[in-house]
Tab-separated table of C-alpha atoms and ligand atoms in Angstrom:
chain	number	residue	atom	x	y	z
A	79	MET	CA	90.647	86.805	-61.190
A	80	SER	CA	90.849	83.918	-58.715
A	81	GLY	CA	93.162	84.220	-55.716
A	82	GLN	CA	94.005	80.510	-56.030
A	83	CYS	CA	97.157	79.392	-57.815
A	84	ASP	CA	99.342	76.302	-57.982
A	85	ALA	CA	102.533	78.257	-57.250
A	86	ILE	CA	103.595	81.784	-56.343
A	87	VAL	CA	107.062	83.161	-57.010
A	88	ILE	CA	107.931	86.280	-54.987
A	89	GLY	CA	110.598	88.304	-56.796
A	90	ALA	CA	111.180	88.383	-60.551
A	91	GLY	CA	114.928	88.753	-60.772
A	92	PRO	CA	116.723	86.324	-63.090
A	93	VAL	CA	116.255	83.617	-60.485
A	94	GLY	CA	112.519	84.088	-59.894
A	95	GLU	CA	112.107	84.283	-63.658
A	96	VAL	CA	113.658	80.832	-64.132
A	97	ALA	CA	111.348	79.392	-61.474
A	98	ALA	CA	108.178	81.034	-62.822
A	99	SER	CA	108.895	80.027	-66.431
A	100	ARG	CA	109.603	76.414	-65.521
A	101	LEU	CA	106.623	76.065	-63.194
A	102	ASN	CA	104.397	77.505	-65.898
A	103	ARG	CA	105.943	75.180	-68.476
A	104	ASP	CA	105.288	72.240	-66.121
A	105	GLY	CA	101.609	73.144	-66.255
A	106	LEU	CA	101.251	74.881	-62.887
A	107	ASN	CA	99.005	77.907	-62.680
A	108	THR	CA	101.749	80.331	-61.590
A	109	ALA	CA	101.720	83.862	-60.141
A	110	LEU	CA	104.860	86.021	-60.373
A	111	VAL	CA	105.070	88.885	-57.883
A	112	GLU	CA	107.480	91.776	-58.489
A	113	ARG	CA	107.685	95.105	-56.712
A	114	GLU	CA	110.086	96.847	-59.110
A	115	LEU	CA	111.176	95.532	-62.512
A	116	ILE	CA	111.032	92.057	-64.005
A	117	GLY	CA	114.700	91.162	-64.492
A	118	GLY	CA	115.734	92.291	-61.016
A	119	GLU	CA	119.027	93.699	-59.842
A	120	CYS	CA	120.952	91.616	-62.372
A	121	GLY	CA	119.082	92.909	-65.407
A	122	TYR	CA	119.105	96.633	-64.617
A	123	TRP	CA	121.733	97.506	-61.986
A	124	ALA	CA	124.250	94.662	-61.753
A	125	CYS	CA	125.417	91.956	-64.194
A	126	ILE	CA	124.051	93.314	-67.451
A	127	PRO	CA	124.971	97.019	-67.212
A	128	SER	CA	128.346	96.318	-65.581
A	129	LYS	CA	129.404	93.858	-68.281
A	130	THR	CA	128.114	96.207	-70.977
A	131	LEU	CA	130.051	99.147	-69.524
A	132	LEU	CA	133.243	97.115	-69.127
A	133	ARG	CA	133.316	95.935	-72.726
A	134	PRO	CA	134.454	99.186	-74.471
A	135	ALA	CA	137.221	99.579	-71.870
A	136	GLU	CA	138.237	95.977	-72.496
A	137	VAL	CA	138.376	96.541	-76.265
A	138	ARG	CA	140.579	99.573	-75.725
A	139	GLY	CA	142.883	97.550	-73.475
A	140	GLU	CA	143.057	94.754	-76.054
A	141	ALA	CA	143.859	97.204	-78.848
A	142	GLU	CA	146.638	98.780	-76.795
A	143	ARG	CA	148.174	95.387	-76.112
A	144	THR	CA	147.884	94.035	-79.662
A	145	ALA	CA	150.827	94.516	-82.048
A	146	GLY	CA	150.199	97.269	-84.571
A	147	THR	CA	146.971	98.670	-83.109
A	148	SER	CA	146.269	101.472	-80.695
A	149	ALA	CA	143.422	102.439	-78.423
A	150	PRO	CA	140.237	103.343	-80.299
A	151	ASP	CA	138.079	106.310	-79.291
A	152	GLN	CA	135.711	105.829	-76.418
A	153	ARG	CA	132.527	107.843	-76.949
A	154	TRP	CA	130.744	107.945	-73.611
A	155	PRO	CA	127.353	109.091	-74.946
A	156	GLU	CA	127.257	106.026	-77.227
A	157	VAL	CA	128.456	103.711	-74.460
A	158	ALA	CA	125.753	105.107	-72.164
A	159	ALA	CA	123.102	104.811	-74.874
A	160	TYR	CA	123.952	101.150	-75.476
A	161	ARG	CA	123.916	100.530	-71.702
A	162	ASP	CA	120.466	102.136	-71.578
A	163	PHE	CA	119.286	99.874	-74.390
A	164	MET	CA	120.661	96.831	-72.531
A	165	ILE	CA	118.818	97.795	-69.343
A	166	ARG	CA	115.653	98.351	-71.399
A	167	HIS	CA	115.515	101.989	-70.322
A	168	LEU	CA	114.347	100.640	-66.938
A	169	ASP	CA	111.068	99.568	-68.545
A	170	ASP	CA	109.816	95.997	-68.116
A	171	SER	CA	106.434	96.345	-69.817
A	172	ALA	CA	107.463	93.931	-72.605
A	173	GLN	CA	108.409	91.346	-69.964
A	174	VAL	CA	105.053	91.739	-68.202
A	175	THR	CA	103.225	91.280	-71.505
A	176	GLY	CA	105.402	88.286	-72.420
A	177	TYR	CA	104.715	86.437	-69.179
A	178	GLU	CA	101.000	87.158	-69.322
A	179	ARG	CA	100.872	85.939	-72.920
A	180	ASP	CA	102.558	82.708	-71.749
A	181	GLY	CA	99.961	82.265	-69.010
A	182	VAL	CA	101.897	83.483	-65.949
A	183	ARG	CA	99.878	85.915	-63.812
A	184	VAL	CA	102.043	88.949	-63.022
A	185	TYR	CA	101.322	90.970	-59.873
A	186	LYS	CA	103.158	94.270	-59.434
A	187	GLY	CA	103.654	95.177	-55.773
A	188	ASP	CA	105.286	94.070	-52.524
A	189	GLY	CA	104.676	90.371	-51.958
A	190	ARG	CA	104.328	89.303	-48.346
A	191	HIS	CA	103.463	86.029	-46.639
A	192	ALA	CA	100.267	86.198	-44.617
A	193	GLY	CA	100.532	82.771	-43.068
A	194	PRO	CA	101.195	79.347	-44.620
A	195	GLY	CA	100.038	79.159	-48.234
A	196	ARG	CA	98.909	82.801	-48.324
A	197	VAL	CA	100.616	85.748	-50.004
A	198	GLU	CA	99.356	89.325	-50.019
A	199	VAL	CA	100.155	91.634	-52.907
A	200	ALA	CA	98.625	94.909	-54.048
A	201	GLY	CA	95.560	94.442	-51.838
A	202	GLU	CA	94.877	90.875	-53.058
A	203	LEU	CA	95.244	87.655	-51.107
A	204	LEU	CA	96.632	84.773	-53.147
A	205	GLU	CA	96.395	81.184	-51.917
A	206	THR	CA	98.609	78.308	-52.932
A	207	ARG	CA	100.407	75.162	-51.772
A	208	ARG	CA	103.790	76.288	-53.132
A	209	VAL	CA	105.671	79.550	-52.587
A	210	VAL	CA	109.124	80.242	-54.015
A	211	ILE	CA	110.956	83.172	-52.390
A	212	ALA	CA	113.399	84.889	-54.769
A	213	THR	CA	113.606	88.400	-53.360
A	214	GLY	CA	117.345	88.857	-53.958
A	215	SER	CA	119.671	91.221	-52.122
A	216	ASP	CA	120.533	94.884	-51.585
A	217	ALA	CA	123.936	96.509	-51.225
A	218	ARG	CA	125.139	96.028	-47.645
A	219	ILE	CA	125.936	99.456	-46.197
A	220	PRO	CA	128.636	99.535	-43.506
A	221	ASP	CA	127.919	101.316	-40.278
A	222	ILE	CA	130.288	104.294	-40.676
A	223	PRO	CA	129.543	107.490	-38.726
A	224	GLY	CA	128.597	110.316	-41.111
A	225	LEU	CA	128.239	108.099	-44.192
A	226	ALA	CA	124.485	108.505	-44.591
A	227	GLU	CA	124.751	112.307	-44.301
A	228	ALA	CA	127.759	112.472	-46.659
A	229	GLY	CA	125.875	110.477	-49.304
A	230	TYR	CA	127.095	107.531	-51.342
A	231	TRP	CA	126.461	105.442	-54.417
A	232	THR	CA	125.663	101.763	-54.503
A	233	ASN	CA	125.817	99.576	-57.609
A	234	ARG	CA	122.523	101.159	-58.691
A	235	GLU	CA	123.906	104.688	-59.142
A	236	ALA	CA	127.242	103.439	-60.495
A	237	THR	CA	125.723	101.272	-63.224
A	238	THR	CA	123.222	103.893	-64.387
A	239	ILE	CA	125.517	106.959	-64.442
A	240	GLN	CA	124.929	109.546	-67.120
A	241	GLU	CA	127.913	111.783	-66.216
A	242	ILE	CA	131.390	110.456	-65.522
A	243	PRO	CA	132.550	111.573	-62.035
A	244	ASP	CA	135.924	113.328	-61.691
A	245	SER	CA	136.955	111.123	-58.821
A	246	ILE	CA	135.576	108.345	-56.657
A	247	LEU	CA	136.432	106.495	-53.447
A	248	ILE	CA	135.355	102.852	-53.653
A	249	LEU	CA	134.853	100.869	-50.469
A	250	GLY	CA	135.335	97.172	-51.101
A	251	GLY	CA	137.861	95.129	-53.060
A	252	GLY	CA	135.576	92.304	-54.150
A	253	PRO	CA	134.219	91.684	-57.657
A	254	VAL	CA	131.883	94.710	-57.659
A	255	GLY	CA	134.517	97.215	-56.460
A	256	ILE	CA	137.109	95.890	-58.884
A	257	GLU	CA	134.844	95.778	-61.944
A	258	LEU	CA	133.266	99.185	-61.410
A	259	GLY	CA	136.607	100.709	-60.364
A	260	GLN	CA	138.306	99.535	-63.526
A	261	PHE	CA	135.445	100.720	-65.722
A	262	LEU	CA	135.466	104.176	-64.122
A	263	ARG	CA	139.255	104.468	-64.262
A	264	ARG	CA	139.322	103.551	-67.941
A	265	ILE	CA	136.635	106.099	-68.748
A	266	GLY	CA	138.618	108.835	-67.018
A	267	THR	CA	137.728	108.902	-63.323
A	268	ASP	CA	140.381	109.221	-60.650
A	269	VAL	CA	139.769	106.023	-58.615
A	270	THR	CA	140.853	105.154	-55.073
A	271	LEU	CA	139.886	101.718	-53.750
A	272	ILE	CA	139.805	100.983	-50.019
A	273	GLN	CA	139.775	97.385	-48.871
A	274	ALA	CA	139.529	96.222	-45.260
A	275	ALA	CA	141.249	92.879	-45.942
A	276	GLU	CA	144.965	92.758	-46.674
A	277	ARG	CA	144.310	91.749	-50.261
A	278	LEU	CA	141.801	92.064	-53.063
A	279	LEU	CA	139.409	89.143	-53.631
A	280	PRO	CA	140.370	87.672	-50.244
A	281	ARG	CA	138.362	84.468	-50.713
A	282	GLU	CA	140.498	83.479	-53.695
A	283	ASP	CA	144.069	82.188	-53.823
A	284	PRO	CA	146.433	84.959	-52.571
A	285	ARG	CA	148.198	85.061	-55.945
A	286	VAL	CA	144.931	86.156	-57.610
A	287	GLY	CA	144.719	89.210	-55.368
A	288	GLU	CA	148.367	90.065	-56.048
A	289	LEU	CA	147.967	89.857	-59.817
A	290	ILE	CA	144.845	92.023	-59.821
A	291	ALA	CA	146.385	94.567	-57.453
A	292	GLU	CA	149.372	94.882	-59.824
A	293	GLN	CA	147.011	95.357	-62.759
A	294	LEU	CA	144.866	98.008	-61.065
A	295	ARG	CA	147.900	99.916	-59.794
A	296	SER	CA	149.422	99.861	-63.286
A	297	GLU	CA	146.281	101.613	-64.529
A	298	GLY	CA	146.598	104.341	-61.914
A	299	ILE	CA	144.048	103.098	-59.360
A	300	ALA	CA	145.228	103.933	-55.833
A	301	LEU	CA	144.794	100.940	-53.505
A	302	HIS	CA	144.536	101.112	-49.718
A	303	LEU	CA	144.640	97.500	-48.507
A	304	GLY	CA	144.095	96.507	-44.876
A	305	ALA	CA	142.470	99.897	-44.376
A	306	SER	CA	139.265	100.575	-42.506
A	307	VAL	CA	137.129	103.677	-42.740
A	308	VAL	CA	136.136	105.201	-39.412
A	309	SER	CA	134.126	108.241	-40.486
A	310	ALA	CA	132.725	110.099	-43.469
A	311	SER	CA	131.846	113.724	-44.165
A	312	ALA	CA	130.990	116.001	-47.079
A	313	GLY	CA	131.538	119.626	-48.020
A	314	ALA	CA	132.362	121.879	-50.972
A	315	GLY	CA	131.286	119.270	-53.517
A	316	ARG	CA	133.558	116.564	-52.118
A	317	ARG	CA	133.114	113.578	-49.851
A	318	THR	CA	135.824	112.650	-47.387
A	319	LEU	CA	136.579	109.354	-45.700
A	320	THR	CA	138.875	109.086	-42.702
A	321	LEU	CA	140.844	105.865	-42.279
A	322	ALA	CA	141.720	104.238	-38.950
A	323	ASP	CA	145.347	105.384	-39.335
A	324	GLY	CA	144.178	109.013	-39.508
A	325	GLN	CA	144.630	109.448	-43.279
A	326	THR	CA	141.859	111.333	-45.065
A	327	LEU	CA	140.837	110.635	-48.644
A	328	SER	CA	138.410	112.721	-50.646
A	329	ALA	CA	136.656	112.573	-53.998
A	330	THR	CA	133.489	113.784	-55.655
A	331	GLU	CA	131.717	110.439	-55.099
A	332	VAL	CA	131.832	107.436	-52.797
A	333	LEU	CA	130.776	103.964	-53.969
A	334	ILE	CA	129.885	101.275	-51.449
A	335	ALA	CA	130.772	97.785	-52.680
A	336	THR	CA	131.084	95.898	-49.411
A	337	GLY	CA	128.818	92.942	-50.084
A	338	ARG	CA	125.127	92.133	-50.244
A	339	ALA	CA	122.338	91.917	-47.665
A	340	PRO	CA	119.475	89.451	-48.300
A	341	ARG	CA	116.020	91.009	-48.770
A	342	VAL	CA	114.268	89.254	-45.903
A	343	ASN	CA	112.458	92.156	-44.243
A	344	ASP	CA	108.739	92.771	-44.663
A	345	ILE	CA	108.077	89.552	-46.547
A	346	GLY	CA	106.141	87.990	-43.662
A	347	LEU	CA	108.651	85.259	-42.824
A	348	GLU	CA	107.470	85.374	-39.206
A	349	THR	CA	103.983	84.325	-40.347
A	350	ILE	CA	105.391	81.012	-41.618
A	351	GLY	CA	107.694	80.454	-38.648
A	352	ILE	CA	110.963	81.262	-40.429
A	353	THR	CA	113.807	83.249	-38.877
A	354	PRO	CA	116.497	84.202	-41.400
A	355	ASP	CA	120.138	84.218	-40.368
A	356	PRO	CA	122.425	87.125	-41.298
A	357	ARG	CA	123.378	85.431	-44.596
A	358	GLY	CA	119.781	84.878	-45.657
A	359	ILE	CA	117.027	82.281	-45.581
A	360	PRO	CA	118.413	78.859	-44.642
A	361	ILE	CA	117.602	76.152	-47.194
A	362	ASP	CA	118.266	72.452	-47.536
A	363	GLU	CA	119.822	70.781	-50.569
A	364	ARG	CA	116.476	70.853	-52.407
A	365	CYS	CA	116.149	74.587	-51.633
A	366	ARG	CA	113.280	73.829	-49.243
A	367	VAL	CA	112.678	76.257	-46.378
A	368	THR	CA	109.652	74.618	-44.785
A	369	ASP	CA	106.591	72.720	-46.002
A	370	GLY	CA	105.485	74.245	-49.293
A	371	VAL	CA	108.137	77.009	-49.259
A	372	TRP	CA	111.378	77.158	-51.229
A	373	ALA	CA	113.997	79.947	-51.411
A	374	ILE	CA	116.460	80.546	-54.230
A	375	GLY	CA	119.051	83.082	-55.342
A	376	ASP	CA	120.748	85.856	-53.385
A	377	VAL	CA	118.128	85.767	-50.606
A	378	THR	CA	119.585	82.410	-49.495
A	379	GLY	CA	123.115	83.821	-49.135
A	380	VAL	CA	124.510	80.775	-50.972
A	381	MET	CA	127.150	82.070	-53.421
A	382	PRO	CA	125.418	85.210	-54.713
A	383	PHE	CA	125.774	84.715	-58.458
A	384	THR	CA	123.046	84.692	-61.045
A	385	HIS	CA	124.085	81.250	-62.302
A	386	VAL	CA	123.859	79.790	-58.766
A	387	GLY	CA	120.355	81.165	-58.248
A	388	MET	CA	119.228	79.905	-61.644
A	389	TYR	CA	120.586	76.460	-60.742
A	390	GLN	CA	118.634	76.587	-57.476
A	391	GLY	CA	115.568	77.567	-59.513
A	392	ARG	CA	115.975	74.425	-61.622
A	393	ILE	CA	116.442	72.268	-58.473
A	394	THR	CA	113.306	73.784	-56.908
A	395	CYS	CA	111.151	73.192	-59.969
A	396	ALA	CA	112.387	69.608	-60.224
A	397	ASP	CA	111.545	69.101	-56.547
A	398	ILE	CA	108.076	70.594	-57.003
A	399	ALA	CA	107.524	68.322	-59.999
A	400	GLY	CA	108.477	65.308	-57.867
A	401	ARG	CA	111.775	64.678	-59.656
A	402	ALA	CA	114.794	63.843	-57.468
A	403	ALA	CA	117.175	66.794	-57.430
A	404	ARG	CA	119.769	67.973	-54.971
A	405	ALA	CA	122.004	71.026	-55.284
A	406	ASP	CA	125.744	70.375	-55.470
A	407	TYR	CA	127.865	73.506	-55.046
A	408	SER	CA	131.258	71.791	-55.385
A	409	ALA	CA	131.953	73.081	-58.899
A	410	ILE	CA	130.442	76.543	-59.155
A	411	PRO	CA	132.548	78.898	-61.290
A	412	ARG	CA	133.273	82.415	-60.017
A	413	VAL	CA	134.242	85.160	-62.445
A	414	VAL	CA	135.338	88.771	-62.069
A	415	PHE	CA	134.914	90.471	-65.435
A	416	CYS	CA	137.848	92.832	-65.085
A	417	ASP	CA	140.581	92.937	-67.709
A	418	PRO	CA	142.293	90.475	-67.561
A	419	GLU	CA	139.476	88.287	-66.323
A	420	VAL	CA	139.683	86.414	-63.036
A	421	ALA	CA	138.021	83.022	-62.793
A	422	ALA	CA	138.032	80.310	-60.171
A	423	VAL	CA	136.167	77.145	-59.322
A	424	GLY	CA	136.106	74.619	-56.507
A	425	LEU	CA	138.350	74.834	-53.462
A	426	SER	CA	141.377	77.028	-52.900
A	427	ALA	CA	144.505	75.280	-51.616
A	428	ASP	CA	143.894	76.723	-48.130
A	429	GLN	CA	140.271	75.565	-48.026
A	430	ALA	CA	141.277	72.078	-49.161
A	431	THR	CA	144.052	71.852	-46.555
A	432	GLU	CA	141.606	72.944	-43.836
A	433	ARG	CA	139.406	70.008	-44.861
A	434	GLY	CA	142.274	67.611	-44.347
A	435	ILE	CA	142.810	66.914	-48.041
A	436	ALA	CA	146.337	65.970	-49.126
A	437	VAL	CA	146.730	68.902	-51.505
A	438	ARG	CA	148.998	69.149	-54.515
A	439	THR	CA	149.190	72.411	-56.463
A	440	ALA	CA	150.797	73.675	-59.648
A	441	THR	CA	150.921	77.184	-61.094
A	442	VAL	CA	151.939	78.117	-64.618
A	443	ALA	CA	152.723	81.527	-66.070
A	444	LEU	CA	150.659	81.481	-69.260
A	445	ALA	CA	153.313	83.187	-71.364
A	446	ASP	CA	155.949	80.600	-70.370
A	447	ALA	CA	153.711	77.600	-70.806
A	448	ILE	CA	151.753	78.021	-74.039
A	449	ALA	CA	151.721	79.860	-77.360
A	450	ARG	CA	148.295	81.497	-77.282
A	451	PRO	CA	149.183	84.474	-75.030
A	452	TRP	CA	151.884	85.535	-77.521
A	453	THR	CA	149.599	85.369	-80.553
A	454	TYR	CA	146.953	87.227	-78.535
A	455	GLN	CA	148.934	90.249	-77.338
A	456	LYS	CA	152.363	91.820	-76.862
A	457	ASP	CA	154.059	91.302	-73.511
A	458	PRO	CA	151.475	88.791	-72.227
A	459	GLY	CA	150.881	87.944	-68.573
A	460	GLY	CA	148.432	85.882	-66.567
A	461	GLU	CA	148.613	82.642	-64.631
A	462	LEU	CA	146.709	79.415	-64.067
A	463	GLY	CA	146.755	77.585	-60.740
A	464	ILE	CA	145.339	74.118	-60.161
A	465	ILE	CA	144.641	72.263	-56.922
A	466	ALA	CA	144.496	68.461	-56.848
A	467	ASP	CA	143.682	65.803	-54.269
A	468	ARG	CA	146.733	63.519	-54.108
A	469	ASP	CA	144.764	60.556	-52.807
A	470	SER	CA	141.888	60.541	-55.278
A	471	ARG	CA	144.109	61.925	-58.092
A	472	THR	CA	141.375	64.376	-59.085
A	473	LEU	CA	141.204	68.128	-59.651
A	474	ILE	CA	139.426	69.904	-56.781
A	475	GLY	CA	140.066	73.564	-57.606
A	476	ALA	CA	141.467	75.977	-60.159
A	477	TRP	CA	141.979	79.698	-60.603
A	478	ALA	CA	143.059	81.714	-63.596
A	479	VAL	CA	143.915	85.300	-64.408
A	480	GLY	CA	144.071	85.966	-68.128
A	481	PRO	CA	142.113	86.919	-71.231
A	482	LEU	CA	138.745	85.159	-71.399
A	483	ALA	CA	139.512	83.179	-68.219
A	484	GLY	CA	135.773	83.210	-67.514
A	485	GLU	CA	135.313	81.037	-70.610
A	486	TRP	CA	138.157	78.523	-70.242
A	487	ILE	CA	137.593	77.969	-66.480
A	488	HIS	CA	134.799	75.694	-67.641
A	489	TYR	CA	137.349	72.965	-68.398
A	490	ALA	CA	138.138	72.792	-64.652
A	491	THR	CA	134.448	73.140	-63.750
A	492	LEU	CA	133.551	70.043	-65.716
A	493	ALA	CA	136.590	68.114	-64.439
A	494	ILE	CA	135.711	68.884	-60.807
A	495	LYS	CA	132.001	68.209	-61.267
A	496	THR	CA	132.575	64.838	-62.943
A	497	ARG	CA	135.568	63.960	-60.698
A	498	ALA	CA	137.542	63.173	-63.823
A	499	GLY	CA	140.873	61.602	-62.907
A	500	ILE	CA	144.137	63.410	-63.587
A	501	ASP	CA	145.126	60.569	-65.944
A	502	VAL	CA	142.001	61.161	-68.042
A	503	LEU	CA	142.666	64.897	-68.108
A	504	SER	CA	146.277	64.511	-69.169
A	505	ASP	CA	145.223	62.137	-71.957
A	506	THR	CA	142.629	64.647	-73.242
A	507	VAL	CA	143.884	66.744	-76.144
A	508	ALA	CA	143.442	70.531	-75.981
A	509	GLN	CA	143.204	72.483	-79.235
A	510	PHE	CA	146.294	74.519	-80.285
A	511	PRO	CA	146.818	77.414	-79.705
A	512	THR	CA	144.352	78.121	-76.895
A	513	TYR	CA	144.452	79.072	-73.234
A	514	THR	CA	142.924	75.667	-72.426
A	515	GLU	CA	146.309	74.079	-73.199
A	516	ALA	CA	147.653	75.629	-69.992
A	517	TYR	CA	145.774	72.991	-67.965
A	518	LEU	CA	147.874	70.225	-69.522
A	519	LYS	CA	151.081	72.090	-68.679
A	520	ALA	CA	149.931	72.593	-65.096
A	521	ILE	CA	148.867	68.943	-64.746
A	522	GLU	CA	152.343	67.849	-65.925
A	523	GLN	CA	153.813	69.788	-63.015
A	524	LEU	CA	151.646	68.151	-60.346
A	525	ASP	CA	153.633	66.046	-57.936
A	526	LEU	CA	151.173	63.159	-57.568
B	154	FAD	C1	127.472	95.310	-59.804
B	154	FAD	C2	127.130	93.834	-59.767
B	154	FAD	C3	127.540	93.026	-60.797
B	154	FAD	C4	127.239	91.675	-60.785
B	154	FAD	N1	127.679	90.900	-61.825
B	154	FAD	C5	127.398	89.580	-61.828
B	154	FAD	C6	127.830	88.762	-62.905
B	154	FAD	O1	128.468	89.228	-63.844
B	154	FAD	N2	127.517	87.439	-62.869
B	154	FAD	C7	126.804	86.893	-61.842
B	154	FAD	O2	126.556	85.696	-61.851
B	154	FAD	N3	126.372	87.653	-60.810
B	154	FAD	C8	126.641	88.976	-60.780
B	154	FAD	N4	126.197	89.753	-59.751
B	154	FAD	C9	125.301	89.137	-58.738
B	154	FAD	C10	123.873	89.059	-59.302
B	154	FAD	O3	123.424	90.361	-59.599
B	154	FAD	C11	122.923	88.399	-58.309
B	154	FAD	O4	123.465	87.163	-57.909
B	154	FAD	C12	121.560	88.179	-58.964
B	154	FAD	O5	120.961	89.412	-59.287
B	154	FAD	C13	120.651	87.413	-58.014
B	154	FAD	O6	119.398	87.247	-58.614
B	154	FAD	P1	118.071	87.154	-57.734
B	154	FAD	O7	116.949	86.917	-58.709
B	154	FAD	O8	118.280	86.222	-56.612
B	154	FAD	O9	117.926	88.591	-57.074
B	154	FAD	P2	117.667	90.037	-57.694
B	154	FAD	O10	118.323	90.183	-59.006
B	154	FAD	O11	118.028	90.966	-56.590
B	154	FAD	O12	116.096	90.072	-57.936
B	154	FAD	C14	115.189	89.960	-56.889
B	154	FAD	C15	113.879	90.597	-57.286
B	154	FAD	O13	112.951	90.440	-56.235
B	154	FAD	C16	112.177	91.641	-56.112
B	154	FAD	N5	111.614	91.730	-54.773
B	154	FAD	C17	112.279	91.876	-53.596
B	154	FAD	N6	111.419	91.867	-52.566
B	154	FAD	C18	110.174	91.734	-53.092
B	154	FAD	C19	108.871	91.657	-52.550
B	154	FAD	N7	108.654	91.700	-51.236
B	154	FAD	N8	107.834	91.518	-53.392
B	154	FAD	C20	108.027	91.475	-54.731
B	154	FAD	N9	109.241	91.528	-55.308
B	154	FAD	C21	110.302	91.647	-54.501
B	154	FAD	C22	113.182	92.739	-56.431
B	154	FAD	O14	112.514	93.917	-56.815
B	154	FAD	C23	113.986	92.093	-57.556
B	154	FAD	O15	113.429	92.388	-58.811
B	154	FAD	C24	126.495	91.117	-59.714
B	154	FAD	C25	126.076	91.922	-58.661
B	154	FAD	C26	126.401	93.268	-58.673
B	154	FAD	C27	125.920	94.127	-57.529
C-alpha cells in the first residue's frame, strides 16, 4: 500500500467522518486515521448515548404531565440494552469495512505529524499535501487536591453505566452536568450538582438558568451554585468533596462535567510550527491552520458541538476543492436535551449590549401566549425570549425553555442567519397550534 495520499484526516469522530467522506466523494485518495473507534466521542460516549438514555425519562415526564396518563415503567436492563445497541456495543468494525468499501483507507492507531505533509501512524509514514486535524476533546479535569486518588467518572463512565449508582456528586452545571444529572435522578440516583458559577448554563440568558434550576430542584436534585470544591477524598465506599465554605458532600460516585480540553498533545503540532492555545488549534474562517493543514471540530475550541464541527468539515472540503467558503458562526443553535429542552441561538442580550447594539428584548410565558402548551400537557410552563437590534430591525438572538425547544429554535436560527426583518417575520404565518406561534407573540411585544 502506497504511503502517498491526496488527503489525510486525523480523527474519525463525527467531524472527521464528514471530512473524509466528502474528500473521498470529491475524488481525493483519502486516508482516515483513528486511534479508538470510528464515530468518536459523540457516537459512543457523548451525544448518542446521552440522548438515548434521556428519552425514557422524558417519556415518563411527558406521561406524568399529560391529562389522564401516568408514568410508565422504566426497565433499566432494556434501556441499557438499547443504549448498547445505539453505541454499537463499542464495535466499529462495520464502519471500517464501510469506509474501505467506499475507497477510504482506514488506519487504526495514533496519528502524528512528522513534519509538513507527513503523518506517522502504526509504523507507516503517509505523505500528502492536505491534512485535516479532527482529534476532538477530552473531559477537562479540574485541579482539585485528592481528586485523582478519590476516583471520578467522566462522560465516558456515565454514558456507559451498567449499574445505577445510589448517589452521585456532579461537578459542573453546563449541558453535560444537567443532562446526565437529570437522567440519573429520573432513574433513581440521589443527585447533587455543584456549580462554580452563580447560575446554571452561565453563558445563556440568566432566566434560562433560573428556569432550569427550578426544574431540577423540583425533581429533587440538590444544587450548590457559586460553590467551589477545594479537596476530594474517598473511604468506606463513598467519595467526599469539600467546598470552599467548609461544607462536605459525599456520594458513591463523582462525575466531572467541567468542560472539554482539546486533544492537541502528541499529534506533532510542533513539527509543523503550530502552537495551540488553551482553547485549541487556532483556525481562520476557512478552518485553515497553516499551508496544507486544516482543523475542525472540538479540537479548535470553537463552539464544541457536533453540528459546528460538521459545518467546519463542509467548509474545509469546499476550501480544499477550491470553492469559496467561509464559516459564519452568528446563527449556531445550542441545545440542552433536558426536559423541558433548552435551546438558544445568536447573541444574548448582554453580549449584544457589550457590542454596542441598541438591544430590544421580549419574553413570553408560553402558557400565557399560545394554545399549544395547554393541549400538550397539564399545568404547562416554559418561556421564549427574543433579542432584536432596534436599528436594523432584525432578530439577533433567541432562547427558549419548553417541550421540543431544540426543534422550534430553528425558526430563530433561520431568521438570524438570513437577517430577515422583523416586518417579514411578523407577516409570516405560523401553524396553529404549535410552539412556533410564540415567536409572533414575542415579536408583537418588541418595542421597535
Ligand atoms: C455527554 C456529552 C453529550 C454531548 N451531547 C451533544 C449533543 O447532543 N449535540 C452536540 O452537538 N454535541 C454534543 N456534545 C459535544 C460533542 O460530543 C462534540 O462536539 C463532538 O463529539 C465533536 O466531534 P469531533 O469529531 O470534533 O471529536 P470527537 O467526537 O472527540 O472525535 C475525535 C476522534 O479523534 C480520535 N483521535 C484523537 N487523537 C487522535 C490521534 N492522535 N490519532 C488518531 N485518532 C485520534 C479520537 O479517538 C476520536 O475518535 C456532547 C458532549 C458530551 C461530553
